[in-house]
Amino acid sequence: MTKPNETQKDLEKLIQERSTILTYPAKKVFLEPGMILDGVYYVASGRTCHYMMSLDGTEKILYTLAAGWFYGETPCSLSEPTGLYSKTEVKSVLYKLPLQEYDYLMDTNKLFRETILCSYSKKMLIMRHEIENITFNSCKDRLKLLFCSAADTSRLIEGAWYGMNVSYTQYELSTIVGGARVTVSKLISEMCAEGFIRMLNHKIQINAAEYRKFAKNMEDDKY
């Protein structure tokens, strides 16, 4: 899950003035593999999910994009169709910047160009970390990492637990971490028994002490 990008009011106003404003309800698939994009999308509010699907219907989420993120730069720049499904996770407002305007701003506006390059670079890092995660971490550790990344550390619940900023179904968890749904269900039960998480009113909460320990171990493993 990505965090909202830092929004720049002048840049957002520039994009809005040149774009078509699209408002989509939650769970709306607005792009599918094979579609030719005639513009670049900017997430003004809400959150979008971008994923692949195998022939047997198995999904794999690559990333979610919150407010301030661009999407569609790569297929537009390469003049190729998109290879992903794109869907809103919540009600979202998107600015669709026509390709001609996108090219013009890339040529003439330094702030826009630098923001697009930053978007590219951040997505490359996301993909690199995802490859590293799948290659070197177990499904259980991938789940723990996801829970920790979504933890709301701004407040403690009962002095010992963190809630989550995003609620996931077990199916959504399986598509994110790349594991079977039955495996995810089993691992959630294991983590509850171990005290890493707990279920309260069907919502997952993370043990604050275990969160700090896991985060430290992940940080130490980088060196």
Coordinates of N, CA and C in Angstrom, one line a residue:
M1 N 0.8 -1.2 0.0 CA 0.0 0.0 0.0 C 0.9 1.2 0.0
T2 N 0.6 2.2 -0.9 CA 1.3 3.4 -0.9 C 0.7 4.5 -0.1
K3 N 1.4 5.4 0.5 CA 0.9 6.5 1.2 C 0.6 7.7 0.2
P4 N -0.3 8.6 0.7 CA -0.5 9.7 -0.2 C 0.8 10.5 -0.5
N5 N 0.9 10.9 -1.8 CA 2.1 11.7 -2.2 C 1.9 13.1 -1.6
E6 N 3.0 13.9 -1.4 CA 2.8 15.3 -1.1 C 2.2 16.0 -2.2
T7 N 1.1 16.7 -2.0 CA 0.4 17.4 -3.0 C 0.9 18.8 -3.1
Q8 N 1.0 19.4 -4.3 CA 1.5 20.7 -4.5 C 0.3 21.4 -5.2
K9 N -0.3 22.4 -4.5 CA -1.5 23.1 -4.9 C -1.4 23.7 -6.3
D10 N -0.2 24.3 -6.6 CA -0.1 25.0 -7.9 C -0.1 23.9 -9.0
L11 N 0.6 22.8 -8.8 CA 0.7 21.8 -9.8 C -0.6 21.1 -10.0
E12 N -1.4 20.8 -8.9 CA -2.7 20.2 -9.0 C -3.6 21.1 -9.7
K13 N -3.6 22.4 -9.5 CA -4.5 23.3 -10.2 C -4.1 23.3 -11.7
L14 N -2.9 23.3 -12.0 CA -2.4 23.2 -13.4 C -3.0 22.0 -14.1
I15 N -2.9 20.8 -13.4 CA -3.4 19.6 -14.0 C -4.9 19.6 -14.1
Q16 N -5.6 20.1 -13.1 CA -7.0 20.1 -13.1 C -7.6 20.9 -14.3
E17 N -6.9 22.1 -14.5 CA -7.4 23.0 -15.6 C -7.3 22.4 -17.0
R18 N -6.4 21.4 -17.1 CA -6.2 20.8 -18.4 C -6.8 19.4 -18.5
S19 N -7.5 18.9 -17.5 CA -7.9 17.5 -17.4 C -9.4 17.4 -17.5
T20 N -9.9 16.2 -17.8 CA -11.3 15.8 -17.6 C -11.4 15.2 -16.1
I21 N -12.3 15.7 -15.4 CA -12.5 15.3 -14.0 C -13.4 14.1 -14.0
L22 N -12.9 12.9 -13.4 CA -13.7 11.7 -13.4 C -14.0 11.3 -11.9
T23 N -15.2 11.1 -11.6 CA -15.6 10.6 -10.2 C -16.1 9.2 -10.3
Y24 N -15.5 8.3 -9.6 CA -15.9 6.9 -9.7 C -16.3 6.4 -8.3
P25 N -17.3 5.5 -8.2 CA -17.6 4.9 -7.0 C -16.6 3.9 -6.6
A26 N -16.7 3.3 -5.4 CA -15.8 2.3 -4.9 C -15.9 1.0 -5.8
K27 N -14.8 0.3 -6.0 CA -14.8 -1.0 -6.7 C -15.1 -0.8 -8.2
K28 N -14.9 0.3 -8.7 CA -15.1 0.5 -10.2 C -13.8 0.2 -10.9
V29 N -13.9 -0.8 -11.9 CA -12.8 -1.1 -12.7 C -12.8 -0.1 -13.9
F30 N -11.8 0.8 -14.0 CA -11.8 1.8 -15.0 C -10.8 1.6 -16.1
L31 N -9.9 0.6 -15.9 CA -9.0 0.3 -17.0 C -8.8 -1.3 -17.0
E32 N -8.6 -1.9 -18.1 CA -8.4 -3.3 -18.2 C -7.2 -3.6 -19.2
P33 N -6.6 -4.7 -19.1 CA -5.4 -5.0 -20.0 C -5.9 -4.9 -21.4
G34 N -5.0 -4.4 -22.2 CA -5.3 -4.2 -23.7 C -5.8 -2.9 -24.1
M35 N -6.3 -2.1 -23.1 CA -6.8 -0.8 -23.4 C -5.7 0.2 -23.7
I36 N -6.0 1.0 -24.8 CA -5.0 2.0 -25.1 C -5.4 3.3 -24.3
L37 N -4.4 3.8 -23.6 CA -4.6 5.0 -22.8 C -4.4 6.3 -23.7
D38 N -5.4 7.2 -23.6 CA -5.2 8.4 -24.4 C -5.0 9.6 -23.4
G39 N -4.5 9.2 -22.2 CA -4.2 10.2 -21.2 C -3.6 9.6 -20.0
V40 N -3.0 10.5 -19.1 CA -2.4 10.0 -17.9 C -3.4 10.4 -16.7
Y41 N -3.5 9.5 -15.7 CA -4.4 9.8 -14.6 C -3.7 10.3 -13.4
Y42 N -4.3 11.2 -12.7 CA -3.8 11.8 -11.5 C -4.9 11.5 -10.4
V43 N -4.5 11.0 -9.3 CA -5.4 10.7 -8.2 C -5.6 11.9 -7.3
A44 N -6.7 12.6 -7.5 CA -7.0 13.8 -6.7 C -7.4 13.5 -5.3
S45 N -8.3 12.4 -5.2 CA -8.7 11.9 -3.9 C -9.1 10.5 -4.0
G46 N -9.1 9.8 -2.9 CA -9.5 8.3 -2.9 C -8.3 7.4 -3.0
R47 N -8.5 6.3 -3.6 CA -7.4 5.3 -3.7 C -7.7 4.3 -4.8
T48 N -6.7 4.0 -5.6 CA -6.9 3.1 -6.7 C -6.0 1.9 -6.5
C49 N -6.4 0.7 -7.1 CA -5.7 -0.5 -7.0 C -5.3 -1.0 -8.4
H50 N -4.1 -1.5 -8.6 CA -3.6 -1.9 -9.9 C -3.1 -3.3 -9.8
Y51 N -3.6 -4.2 -10.6 CA -3.3 -5.6 -10.4 C -3.3 -6.4 -11.7
M52 N -2.7 -7.6 -11.6 CA -2.7 -8.5 -12.8 C -3.6 -9.7 -12.4
M53 N -4.0 -10.4 -13.5 CA -4.9 -11.6 -13.3 C -4.4 -12.7 -14.2
S54 N -4.3 -13.9 -13.6 CA -3.8 -15.0 -14.4 C -5.0 -15.6 -15.2
L55 N -4.8 -16.6 -16.0 CA -5.9 -17.2 -16.8 C -6.9 -18.0 -15.9
D56 N -6.4 -18.5 -14.7 CA -7.3 -19.2 -13.8 C -8.0 -18.2 -12.9
G57 N -7.8 -16.9 -13.0 CA -8.5 -15.9 -12.2 C -7.8 -15.5 -11.0
T58 N -6.6 -16.0 -10.8 CA -5.8 -15.6 -9.6 C -5.3 -14.1 -9.8
E59 N -5.5 -13.3 -8.8 CA -5.1 -11.9 -8.9 C -3.8 -11.7 -8.1
K60 N -3.0 -10.7 -8.6 CA -1.8 -10.2 -7.8 C -1.8 -8.7 -7.9
I61 N -1.9 -8.1 -6.8 CA -1.9 -6.6 -6.7 C -0.4 -6.2 -6.7
L62 N -0.2 -5.2 -7.6 CA 1.2 -4.6 -7.7 C 1.3 -3.5 -6.8
Y63 N 0.3 -2.6 -6.8 CA 0.4 -1.4 -5.8 C -1.0 -0.8 -5.8
T64 N -1.2 0.0 -4.7 CA -2.4 0.9 -4.6 C -1.8 2.3 -4.6
L65 N -2.6 3.2 -5.2 CA -2.1 4.6 -5.3 C -3.1 5.5 -4.7
A66 N -2.6 6.3 -3.8 CA -3.5 7.3 -3.0 C -3.4 8.6 -3.7
A67 N -4.0 9.6 -3.0 CA -4.0 11.0 -3.5 C -2.6 11.5 -3.8
G68 N -2.4 12.2 -5.0 CA -1.1 12.7 -5.3 C -0.3 11.9 -6.3
W69 N -0.8 10.7 -6.6 CA -0.1 9.8 -7.4 C -0.6 9.9 -8.9
F70 N 0.3 9.6 -9.8 CA 0.0 9.5 -11.2 C -0.1 8.0 -11.6
Y71 N -0.9 7.8 -12.7 CA -0.9 6.4 -13.2 C -1.1 6.5 -14.7
G72 N -0.4 5.6 -15.5 CA -0.6 5.6 -16.9 C 0.6 6.2 -17.7
E73 N 1.6 6.7 -16.9 CA 2.7 7.3 -17.6 C 3.5 6.3 -18.5
T74 N 3.7 5.1 -18.0 CA 4.5 4.1 -18.7 C 3.8 3.7 -20.1
P75 N 2.5 3.3 -20.1 CA 1.9 2.9 -21.4 C 1.8 4.1 -22.3
C76 N 1.6 5.3 -21.8 CA 1.5 6.5 -22.6 C 2.8 6.8 -23.3
S77 N 3.9 6.8 -22.4 CA 5.2 7.1 -22.9 C 5.7 6.1 -24.0
L78 N 5.3 4.8 -23.8 CA 5.8 3.7 -24.7 C 4.8 3.5 -25.8
S79 N 3.6 4.2 -25.8 CA 2.6 4.0 -26.8 C 2.2 2.5 -26.9
E80 N 2.0 1.9 -25.7 CA 1.6 0.6 -25.6 C 0.3 0.5 -24.7
P81 N -0.5 -0.6 -24.9 CA -1.7 -0.7 -24.1 C -1.3 -1.0 -22.6
T82 N -2.2 -0.7 -21.7 CA -1.9 -1.1 -20.3 C -2.0 -2.6 -20.2
G83 N -1.2 -3.1 -19.3 CA -1.2 -4.6 -19.0 C -1.9 -4.9 -17.7
L84 N -2.5 -3.9 -17.0 CA -3.0 -4.1 -15.7 C -4.5 -3.8 -15.6
Y85 N -5.2 -4.3 -14.6 CA -6.5 -3.9 -14.2 C -6.3 -2.7 -13.3
S86 N -7.1 -1.7 -13.4 CA -7.1 -0.6 -12.5 C -8.5 -0.4 -11.9
K87 N -8.6 -0.3 -10.6 CA -9.9 -0.3 -9.9 C -9.8 0.7 -8.7
T88 N -10.9 1.4 -8.5 CA -11.0 2.2 -7.3 C -11.3 1.3 -6.1
E89 N -10.6 1.6 -5.0 CA -10.9 0.9 -3.7 C -12.0 1.6 -2.9
V90 N -12.0 2.9 -3.0 CA -13.0 3.7 -2.4 C -13.5 4.8 -3.4
K91 N -14.5 5.5 -3.1 CA -14.9 6.6 -4.0 C -13.7 7.5 -4.3
S92 N -13.5 7.7 -5.6 CA -12.2 8.4 -6.0 C -12.5 9.5 -7.0
V93 N -11.8 10.5 -7.0 CA -11.8 11.6 -8.0 C -10.4 11.5 -8.8
L94 N -10.5 11.3 -10.1 CA -9.3 11.3 -10.9 C -9.3 12.4 -11.9
Y95 N -8.1 12.9 -12.2 CA -8.0 13.9 -13.3 C -7.3 13.1 -14.4
K96 N -8.0 13.2 -15.6 CA -7.4 12.5 -16.8 C -6.8 13.6 -17.7
L97 N -5.5 13.6 -17.7 CA -4.8 14.6 -18.5 C -4.5 14.1 -19.9
P98 N -5.1 14.7 -20.9 CA -4.9 14.2 -22.3 C -3.5 14.0 -22.7
L99 N -3.2 13.1 -23.5 CA -1.8 12.8 -23.9 C -1.1 14.1 -24.5
Q100 N -1.8 14.8 -25.3 CA -1.2 16.0 -25.9 C -0.8 17.0 -24.8
E101 N -1.7 17.2 -23.8 CA -1.3 18.1 -22.7 C -0.2 17.5 -21.8
Y102 N -0.2 16.2 -21.6 CA 0.9 15.6 -20.9 C 2.2 15.8 -21.6
D103 N 2.3 15.6 -22.9 CA 3.5 15.8 -23.6 C 3.9 17.3 -23.5
Y104 N 3.0 18.2 -23.6 CA 3.3 19.6 -23.6 C 3.9 20.0 -22.2
L105 N 3.3 19.5 -21.1 CA 3.8 19.9 -19.8 C 5.1 19.2 -19.5
M106 N 5.3 18.0 -20.1 CA 6.6 17.4 -19.9 C 7.7 18.2 -20.6
D107 N 7.4 18.8 -21.7 CA 8.4 19.6 -22.5 C 8.6 21.0 -21.9
T108 N 7.6 21.6 -21.2 CA 7.6 23.0 -20.9 C 7.6 23.3 -19.4
N109 N 7.2 22.3 -18.5 CA 7.0 22.6 -17.1 C 8.0 21.8 -16.3
K110 N 8.9 22.4 -15.7 CA 10.0 21.7 -14.9 C 9.4 21.0 -13.7
L111 N 8.4 21.7 -13.0 CA 7.8 21.0 -11.8 C 7.1 19.8 -12.2
F112 N 6.3 19.9 -13.3 CA 5.5 18.7 -13.7 C 6.4 17.6 -14.1
R113 N 7.5 17.9 -14.9 CA 8.4 16.9 -15.3 C 9.1 16.2 -14.2
E114 N 9.5 17.0 -13.2 CA 10.2 16.4 -12.0 C 9.2 15.5 -11.2
T115 N 8.0 15.9 -11.1 CA 7.0 15.1 -10.4 C 6.7 13.8 -11.0
I116 N 6.6 13.8 -12.4 CA 6.4 12.6 -13.1 C 7.6 11.7 -13.0
L117 N 8.8 12.2 -13.1 CA 10.0 11.4 -12.9 C 10.1 10.8 -11.5
C118 N 9.6 11.6 -10.5 CA 9.6 11.1 -9.1 C 8.6 9.9 -9.0
S119 N 7.4 10.1 -9.7 CA 6.4 9.0 -9.6 C 7.0 7.7 -10.3
Y120 N 7.6 7.9 -11.4 CA 8.3 6.7 -12.0 C 9.2 6.0 -11.0
S121 N 10.1 6.8 -10.4 CA 11.1 6.3 -9.6 C 10.6 5.6 -8.4
K122 N 9.5 6.2 -7.7 CA 8.9 5.6 -6.6 C 8.3 4.2 -6.9
K123 N 7.6 4.1 -8.1 CA 7.0 2.9 -8.5 C 8.1 1.8 -8.8
M124 N 9.2 2.2 -9.3 CA 10.3 1.3 -9.5 C 10.8 0.7 -8.2
L125 N 10.9 1.6 -7.2 CA 11.3 1.1 -5.9 C 10.2 0.1 -5.3
I126 N 8.9 0.5 -5.5 CA 7.9 -0.4 -5.0 C 8.0 -1.8 -5.7
M127 N 8.3 -1.8 -7.0 CA 8.4 -3.1 -7.7 C 9.7 -3.8 -7.2
R128 N 10.7 -3.1 -7.0 CA 12.0 -3.8 -6.5 C 11.8 -4.4 -5.1
H129 N 11.1 -3.6 -4.2 CA 10.8 -4.2 -2.9 C 9.9 -5.3 -3.0
E130 N 8.9 -5.3 -3.9 CA 8.0 -6.4 -4.0 C 8.7 -7.7 -4.5
I131 N 9.6 -7.6 -5.5 CA 10.4 -8.7 -5.9 C 11.2 -9.3 -4.8
E132 N 11.9 -8.4 -4.0 CA 12.7 -8.8 -2.9 C 11.8 -9.5 -1.8
N133 N 10.6 -8.9 -1.6 CA 9.7 -9.5 -0.6 C 9.3 -10.9 -0.9
I134 N 8.9 -11.1 -2.2 CA 8.4 -12.4 -2.6 C 9.6 -13.4 -2.7
T135 N 10.7 -12.9 -3.1 CA 11.9 -13.8 -3.2 C 12.5 -14.3 -1.9
F136 N 12.6 -13.4 -1.0 CA 13.3 -13.7 0.2 C 12.5 -13.8 1.5
N137 N 11.3 -13.4 1.5 CA 10.4 -13.5 2.7 C 9.4 -14.5 2.6
S138 N 9.1 -15.2 3.7 CA 8.0 -16.2 3.7 C 6.7 -15.5 3.6
C139 N 5.6 -16.3 3.3 CA 4.3 -15.7 3.2 C 3.9 -15.1 4.5
K140 N 4.3 -15.7 5.6 CA 4.0 -15.2 7.0 C 4.6 -13.8 7.2
D141 N 5.9 -13.7 6.8 CA 6.6 -12.5 7.0 C 6.0 -11.4 6.1
R142 N 5.5 -11.8 4.9 CA 4.9 -10.8 4.0 C 3.6 -10.3 4.6
L143 N 2.9 -11.2 5.2 CA 1.7 -10.7 5.9 C 2.0 -9.8 7.0
K144 N 3.0 -10.1 7.8 CA 3.4 -9.3 8.9 C 3.8 -7.9 8.4
L145 N 4.6 -7.9 7.3 CA 5.0 -6.6 6.8 C 3.9 -5.8 6.3
L146 N 2.9 -6.4 5.7 CA 1.7 -5.7 5.2 C 0.9 -5.1 6.4
F147 N 0.7 -5.9 7.4 CA 0.0 -5.4 8.6 C 0.7 -4.3 9.2
C148 N 2.1 -4.4 9.3 CA 2.8 -3.3 10.0 C 2.8 -2.0 9.1
S149 N 2.9 -2.2 7.8 CA 2.8 -1.0 6.9 C 1.5 -0.3 7.0
A150 N 0.4 -1.1 7.3 CA -0.9 -0.5 7.4 C -1.3 -0.1 8.8
A151 N -0.4 -0.3 9.8 CA -0.8 0.0 11.2 C -0.9 1.5 11.4
D152 N -1.9 1.8 12.2 CA -2.1 3.2 12.6 C -1.4 3.4 13.9
T153 N -0.2 3.9 13.8 CA 0.7 4.1 15.0 C 0.5 5.4 15.8
S154 N -0.5 6.1 15.3 CA -0.8 7.4 15.9 C -1.5 7.3 17.3
R155 N -2.1 6.2 17.6 CA -2.7 6.0 18.9 C -2.7 4.5 19.3
L156 N -2.6 4.3 20.6 CA -2.7 3.0 21.1 C -4.1 2.6 21.6
I157 N -4.5 1.4 21.4 CA -5.8 0.9 21.8 C -5.5 0.0 23.0
E158 N -6.1 0.4 24.1 CA -5.9 -0.3 25.4 C -4.5 -0.4 25.8
G159 N -3.7 0.6 25.4 CA -2.3 0.7 25.8 C -1.4 -0.3 25.1
A160 N -1.9 -1.1 24.2 CA -1.0 -2.2 23.7 C -1.2 -2.6 22.2
W161 N -2.3 -2.0 21.6 CA -2.6 -2.5 20.2 C -2.7 -1.3 19.3
Y162 N -2.3 -1.5 18.0 CA -2.5 -0.6 16.9 C -3.6 -1.1 16.0
G163 N -4.5 -0.2 15.6 CA -5.5 -0.5 14.6 C -4.8 -0.4 13.2
M164 N -5.6 -0.6 12.2 CA -5.1 -0.5 10.8 C -5.8 0.6 10.1
N165 N -5.0 1.3 9.2 CA -5.5 2.3 8.4 C -6.4 1.8 7.3
V166 N -6.2 0.5 6.9 CA -6.9 -0.1 5.8 C -7.5 -1.4 6.3
S167 N -8.7 -1.7 5.9 CA -9.3 -3.0 6.2 C -9.2 -3.9 5.0
Y168 N -8.7 -5.1 5.2 CA -8.6 -6.1 4.1 C -9.4 -7.3 4.3
T169 N -10.0 -7.8 3.3 CA -10.6 -9.2 3.3 C -9.5 -10.2 3.2
Q170 N -9.8 -11.5 3.6 CA -8.8 -12.5 3.4 C -8.4 -12.7 1.9
Y171 N -9.4 -12.5 1.0 CA -9.1 -12.6 -0.4 C -8.1 -11.5 -0.8
E172 N -8.4 -10.3 -0.4 CA -7.5 -9.2 -0.7 C -6.1 -9.4 -0.2
L173 N -6.0 -9.9 1.1 CA -4.7 -10.2 1.6 C -3.9 -11.2 0.8
S174 N -4.7 -12.2 0.3 CA -4.0 -13.3 -0.5 C -3.5 -12.7 -1.8
T175 N -4.2 -11.8 -2.4 CA -3.8 -11.2 -3.7 C -2.6 -10.3 -3.5
I176 N -2.5 -9.7 -2.3 CA -1.4 -8.8 -2.1 C -0.1 -9.5 -1.8
V177 N -0.2 -10.5 -0.9 CA 1.1 -11.2 -0.5 C 1.4 -12.4 -1.4
G178 N 0.5 -12.8 -2.3 CA 0.8 -13.8 -3.3 C 0.7 -15.2 -2.7
G179 N -0.3 -15.4 -1.8 CA -0.5 -16.7 -1.2 C -1.9 -17.2 -1.3
A180 N -2.2 -18.5 -1.2 CA -3.5 -19.0 -1.3 C -4.4 -18.5 -0.2
R181 N -5.7 -18.3 -0.4 CA -6.6 -17.8 0.6 C -6.6 -18.7 1.9
V182 N -6.6 -20.0 1.7 CA -6.6 -20.9 2.8 C -5.3 -20.8 3.6
T183 N -4.2 -20.5 2.9 CA -2.9 -20.3 3.6 C -3.0 -19.1 4.5
V184 N -3.5 -18.0 3.9 CA -3.6 -16.7 4.6 C -4.5 -16.9 5.8
S185 N -5.6 -17.6 5.7 CA -6.5 -17.9 6.8 C -5.8 -18.6 8.0
K186 N -5.0 -19.6 7.6 CA -4.2 -20.4 8.6 C -3.2 -19.5 9.3
L187 N -2.5 -18.7 8.5 CA -1.4 -17.8 9.1 C -2.0 -16.8 10.0
I188 N -3.2 -16.2 9.7 CA -3.8 -15.3 10.6 C -4.2 -15.9 11.9
S189 N -4.6 -17.2 11.9 CA -4.9 -17.9 13.1 C -3.7 -18.1 13.9
E190 N -2.6 -18.5 13.2 CA -1.3 -18.7 13.9 C -0.8 -17.4 14.6
M191 N -0.9 -16.3 13.9 CA -0.4 -15.0 14.4 C -1.3 -14.5 15.6
C192 N -2.6 -14.9 15.5 CA -3.4 -14.6 16.7 C -3.0 -15.4 17.9
A193 N -2.7 -16.7 17.7 CA -2.3 -17.5 18.8 C -0.9 -17.1 19.3
E194 N -0.1 -16.5 18.5 CA 1.2 -16.1 18.9 C 1.2 -14.7 19.5
G195 N 0.1 -14.0 19.4 CA -0.1 -12.7 20.0 C 0.4 -11.5 19.1
F196 N 0.8 -11.8 17.9 CA 1.2 -10.8 17.0 C 0.1 -9.9 16.6
I197 N -1.1 -10.5 16.4 CA -2.3 -9.7 16.1 C -3.5 -10.2 16.9
R198 N -4.6 -9.5 16.9 CA -5.8 -10.0 17.5 C -7.0 -9.6 16.6
M199 N -8.1 -10.3 16.6 CA -9.3 -10.0 15.9 C -10.3 -9.4 16.9
L200 N -10.8 -8.2 16.6 CA -11.7 -7.5 17.5 C -12.8 -7.0 16.6
N201 N -14.1 -7.5 16.7 CA -15.2 -7.1 15.9 C -14.8 -7.3 14.4
H202 N -14.2 -8.4 14.1 CA -13.8 -8.8 12.8 C -12.7 -7.9 12.2
K203 N -12.1 -7.1 13.0 CA -11.0 -6.2 12.5 C -9.7 -6.6 13.2
I204 N -8.6 -6.5 12.4 CA -7.3 -6.9 12.8 C -6.6 -5.8 13.6
Q205 N -6.0 -6.1 14.7 CA -5.2 -5.1 15.5 C -3.8 -5.7 15.7
I206 N -2.8 -4.9 15.7 CA -1.4 -5.4 15.8 C -0.9 -5.1 17.1
N207 N -0.2 -6.1 17.7 CA 0.4 -5.9 19.0 C 1.5 -4.9 18.9
A208 N 1.5 -3.8 19.7 CA 2.5 -2.7 19.5 C 3.9 -3.2 19.8
A209 N 4.1 -4.0 20.8 CA 5.4 -4.5 21.1 C 5.9 -5.3 20.0
E210 N 5.1 -6.2 19.5 CA 5.5 -7.1 18.4 C 5.8 -6.3 17.1
Y211 N 5.0 -5.2 16.9 CA 5.2 -4.3 15.8 C 6.6 -3.7 15.8
R212 N 7.0 -3.2 17.0 CA 8.3 -2.6 17.1 C 9.4 -3.6 16.9
K213 N 9.2 -4.8 17.5 CA 10.2 -5.8 17.3 C 10.4 -6.3 15.9
F214 N 9.3 -6.4 15.2 CA 9.3 -6.9 13.8 C 9.9 -5.8 12.9
A215 N 9.5 -4.5 13.2 CA 10.1 -3.4 12.4 C 11.6 -3.3 12.6
K216 N 12.0 -3.5 13.8 CA 13.5 -3.4 14.1 C 14.2 -4.5 13.3
N217 N 13.7 -5.7 13.4 CA 14.3 -6.9 12.7 C 14.4 -6.6 11.2
M218 N 13.3 -6.1 10.6 CA 13.3 -5.8 9.2 C 14.4 -4.7 8.8
E219 N 14.5 -3.7 9.7 CA 15.5 -2.7 9.5 C 16.9 -3.2 9.6
D220 N 17.1 -4.1 10.6 CA 18.5 -4.6 10.8 C 18.9 -5.5 9.6
D221 N 17.9 -6.2 9.0 CA 18.2 -7.1 7.9 C 18.6 -6.3 6.6
K222 N 18.5 -5.0 6.6 CA 18.9 -4.2 5.4 C 20.4 -4.1 5.4
Y223 N 21.0 -4.3 6.5 CA 22.5 -4.0 6.6 C 23.3 -5.3 6.8

